[in-house]
PDB file of C-alpha atoms in Angstrom:
ATOM      1  CA  UNK A   1     -43.324 -15.541  40.172  1.00 46.00           C
ATOM      2  CA  UNK A   2     -39.859 -15.806  41.587  1.00 47.00           C
ATOM      3  CA  UNK A   3     -37.733 -15.149  44.601  1.00 55.00           C
ATOM      4  CA  UNK A   4     -35.295 -12.361  43.926  1.00 52.00           C
ATOM      5  CA  UNK A   5     -32.185 -14.429  44.568  1.00 61.00           C
ATOM      6  CA  UNK A   6     -33.321 -17.228  42.269  1.00 85.00           C
ATOM      7  CA  UNK A   7     -33.579 -15.432  38.929  1.00 86.00           C
ATOM      8  CA  UNK A   8     -30.298 -16.683  37.475  1.00 87.00           C
ATOM      9  CA  UNK A   9     -31.077 -20.286  38.446  1.00 90.00           C
ATOM     10  CA  UNK A  10     -34.614 -20.025  37.064  1.00 90.00           C
ATOM     11  CA  UNK A  11     -33.315 -18.629  33.769  1.00 91.00           C
ATOM     12  CA  UNK A  12     -30.703 -21.386  33.519  1.00 91.00           C
ATOM     13  CA  UNK A  13     -33.271 -24.121  34.206  1.00 94.00           C
ATOM     14  CA  UNK A  14     -35.786 -22.609  31.801  1.00 94.00           C
ATOM     15  CA  UNK A  15     -33.170 -22.155  29.072  1.00 95.00           C
ATOM     16  CA  UNK A  16     -32.085 -25.786  29.455  1.00 95.00           C
ATOM     17  CA  UNK A  17     -35.668 -26.940  28.868  1.00 96.00           C
ATOM     18  CA  UNK A  18     -36.165 -24.497  25.990  1.00 95.00           C
ATOM     19  CA  UNK A  19     -33.022 -25.773  24.249  1.00 94.00           C
ATOM     20  CA  UNK A  20     -34.182 -29.367  24.723  1.00 94.00           C
ATOM     21  CA  UNK A  21     -37.646 -28.801  23.259  1.00 90.00           C
ATOM     22  CA  UNK A  22     -36.294 -26.581  20.478  1.00 90.00           C
ATOM     23  CA  UNK A  23     -34.015 -29.440  19.426  1.00 89.00           C
ATOM     24  CA  UNK A  24     -36.905 -31.913  19.526  1.00 85.00           C
ATOM     25  CA  UNK A  25     -39.060 -29.549  17.437  1.00 84.00           C
ATOM     26  CA  UNK A  26     -36.328 -28.495  15.043  1.00 84.00           C
ATOM     27  CA  UNK A  27     -36.603 -24.798  16.007  1.00 88.00           C
ATOM     28  CA  UNK A  28     -33.351 -22.865  15.566  1.00 92.00           C
ATOM     29  CA  UNK A  29     -33.177 -20.558  18.585  1.00 92.00           C
ATOM     30  CA  UNK A  30     -30.682 -18.333  16.762  1.00 91.00           C
ATOM     31  CA  UNK A  31     -33.354 -17.654  14.130  1.00 91.00           C
ATOM     32  CA  UNK A  32     -35.703 -15.086  15.637  1.00 87.00           C
ATOM     33  CA  UNK A  33     -38.230 -15.734  12.871  1.00 90.00           C
ATOM     34  CA  UNK A  34     -38.591 -19.365  13.916  1.00 86.00           C
ATOM     35  CA  UNK A  35     -39.055 -18.369  17.560  1.00 83.00           C
ATOM     36  CA  UNK A  36     -41.649 -15.741  16.662  1.00 82.00           C
ATOM     37  CA  UNK A  37     -43.484 -18.213  14.438  1.00 82.00           C
ATOM     38  CA  UNK A  38     -43.587 -20.695  17.306  1.00 78.00           C
ATOM     39  CA  UNK A  39     -45.062 -18.016  19.577  1.00 75.00           C
ATOM     40  CA  UNK A  40     -47.481 -16.521  17.056  1.00 74.00           C
ATOM     41  CA  UNK A  41     -48.751 -19.306  14.843  1.00 73.00           C
ATOM     42  CA  UNK A  42     -51.143 -21.810  16.379  1.00 69.00           C
ATOM     43  CA  UNK A  43     -51.974 -24.883  14.346  1.00 67.00           C
ATOM     44  CA  UNK A  44     -54.956 -27.131  14.810  1.00 67.00           C
ATOM     45  CA  UNK A  45     -52.582 -30.089  14.838  1.00 67.00           C
ATOM     46  CA  UNK A  46     -50.623 -28.771  17.832  1.00 60.00           C
ATOM     47  CA  UNK A  47     -52.867 -30.685  20.222  1.00 53.00           C
ATOM     48  CA  UNK A  48     -51.117 -33.817  19.014  1.00 53.00           C
ATOM     49  CA  UNK A  49     -47.702 -32.110  19.067  1.00 75.00           C
ATOM     50  CA  UNK A  50     -46.981 -31.865  22.796  1.00 81.00           C
ATOM     51  CA  UNK A  51     -43.299 -30.984  22.383  1.00 81.00           C
ATOM     52  CA  UNK A  52     -44.102 -27.910  20.278  1.00 83.00           C
ATOM     53  CA  UNK A  53     -46.873 -26.904  22.696  1.00 84.00           C
ATOM     54  CA  UNK A  54     -44.415 -27.226  25.577  1.00 89.00           C
ATOM     55  CA  UNK A  55     -41.806 -25.150  23.741  1.00 90.00           C
ATOM     56  CA  UNK A  56     -44.409 -22.463  23.130  1.00 87.00           C
ATOM     57  CA  UNK A  57     -45.267 -22.357  26.837  1.00 91.00           C
ATOM     58  CA  UNK A  58     -41.621 -22.279  27.894  1.00 94.00           C
ATOM     59  CA  UNK A  59     -40.890 -19.367  25.558  1.00 91.00           C
ATOM     60  CA  UNK A  60     -43.834 -17.468  27.037  1.00 91.00           C
ATOM     61  CA  UNK A  61     -42.520 -18.174  30.563  1.00 94.00           C
ATOM     62  CA  UNK A  62     -39.062 -16.911  29.525  1.00 93.00           C
ATOM     63  CA  UNK A  63     -40.565 -13.650  28.277  1.00 91.00           C
ATOM     64  CA  UNK A  64     -42.545 -13.215  31.509  1.00 93.00           C
ATOM     65  CA  UNK A  65     -39.496 -13.926  33.657  1.00 92.00           C
ATOM     66  CA  UNK A  66     -37.409 -11.459  31.625  1.00 92.00           C
ATOM     67  CA  UNK A  67     -40.119  -8.810  32.029  1.00 94.00           C
ATOM     68  CA  UNK A  68     -40.254  -9.343  35.777  1.00 91.00           C
ATOM     69  CA  UNK A  69     -36.471  -9.102  36.020  1.00 90.00           C
ATOM     70  CA  UNK A  70     -36.364  -5.864  34.001  1.00 92.00           C
ATOM     71  CA  UNK A  71     -39.096  -4.345  36.178  1.00 92.00           C
ATOM     72  CA  UNK A  72     -36.930  -5.063  39.228  1.00 88.00           C
ATOM     73  CA  UNK A  73     -33.807  -3.592  37.628  1.00 89.00           C
ATOM     74  CA  UNK A  74     -32.082  -6.804  36.578  1.00 88.00           C
ATOM     75  CA  UNK A  75     -30.627  -7.442  33.129  1.00 87.00           C
ATOM     76  CA  UNK A  76     -31.488 -10.956  31.965  1.00 88.00           C
ATOM     77  CA  UNK A  77     -28.954 -12.585  29.684  1.00 88.00           C
ATOM     78  CA  UNK A  78     -30.144 -13.485  26.182  1.00 89.00           C
ATOM     79  CA  UNK A  79     -31.514 -16.932  25.457  1.00 87.00           C
ATOM     80  CA  UNK A  80     -28.991 -17.348  22.646  1.00 84.00           C
ATOM     81  CA  UNK A  81     -25.556 -15.884  23.213  1.00 78.00           C
ATOM     82  CA  UNK A  82     -24.216 -13.803  20.315  1.00 72.00           C
ATOM     83  CA  UNK A  83     -21.327 -15.387  18.404  1.00 71.00           C
ATOM     84  CA  UNK A  84     -17.900 -14.619  19.821  1.00 69.00           C
ATOM     85  CA  UNK A  85     -15.973 -11.889  18.035  1.00 65.00           C
ATOM     86  CA  UNK A  86     -12.781 -13.025  16.393  1.00 60.00           C
TER      87      UNK A  86
END
């Protein structure tokens, strides 16, 4: 899938697109339930909803890229950064 030196750039580019389509679709990336629903639930009307279809595909690509990175010993950063501790 990826050249070994390009993982960070690929993640950054993919995350940028995911955030864009999540905003368009109204999916809160901090809410794991919404992400899982987007991945799991397929609606008949999604054919007309290209943004949600694209978000679904991008999330799948993110998971595959993370898996590949882990297999090679890399630690991918999370899609959504945890809130900063005060």
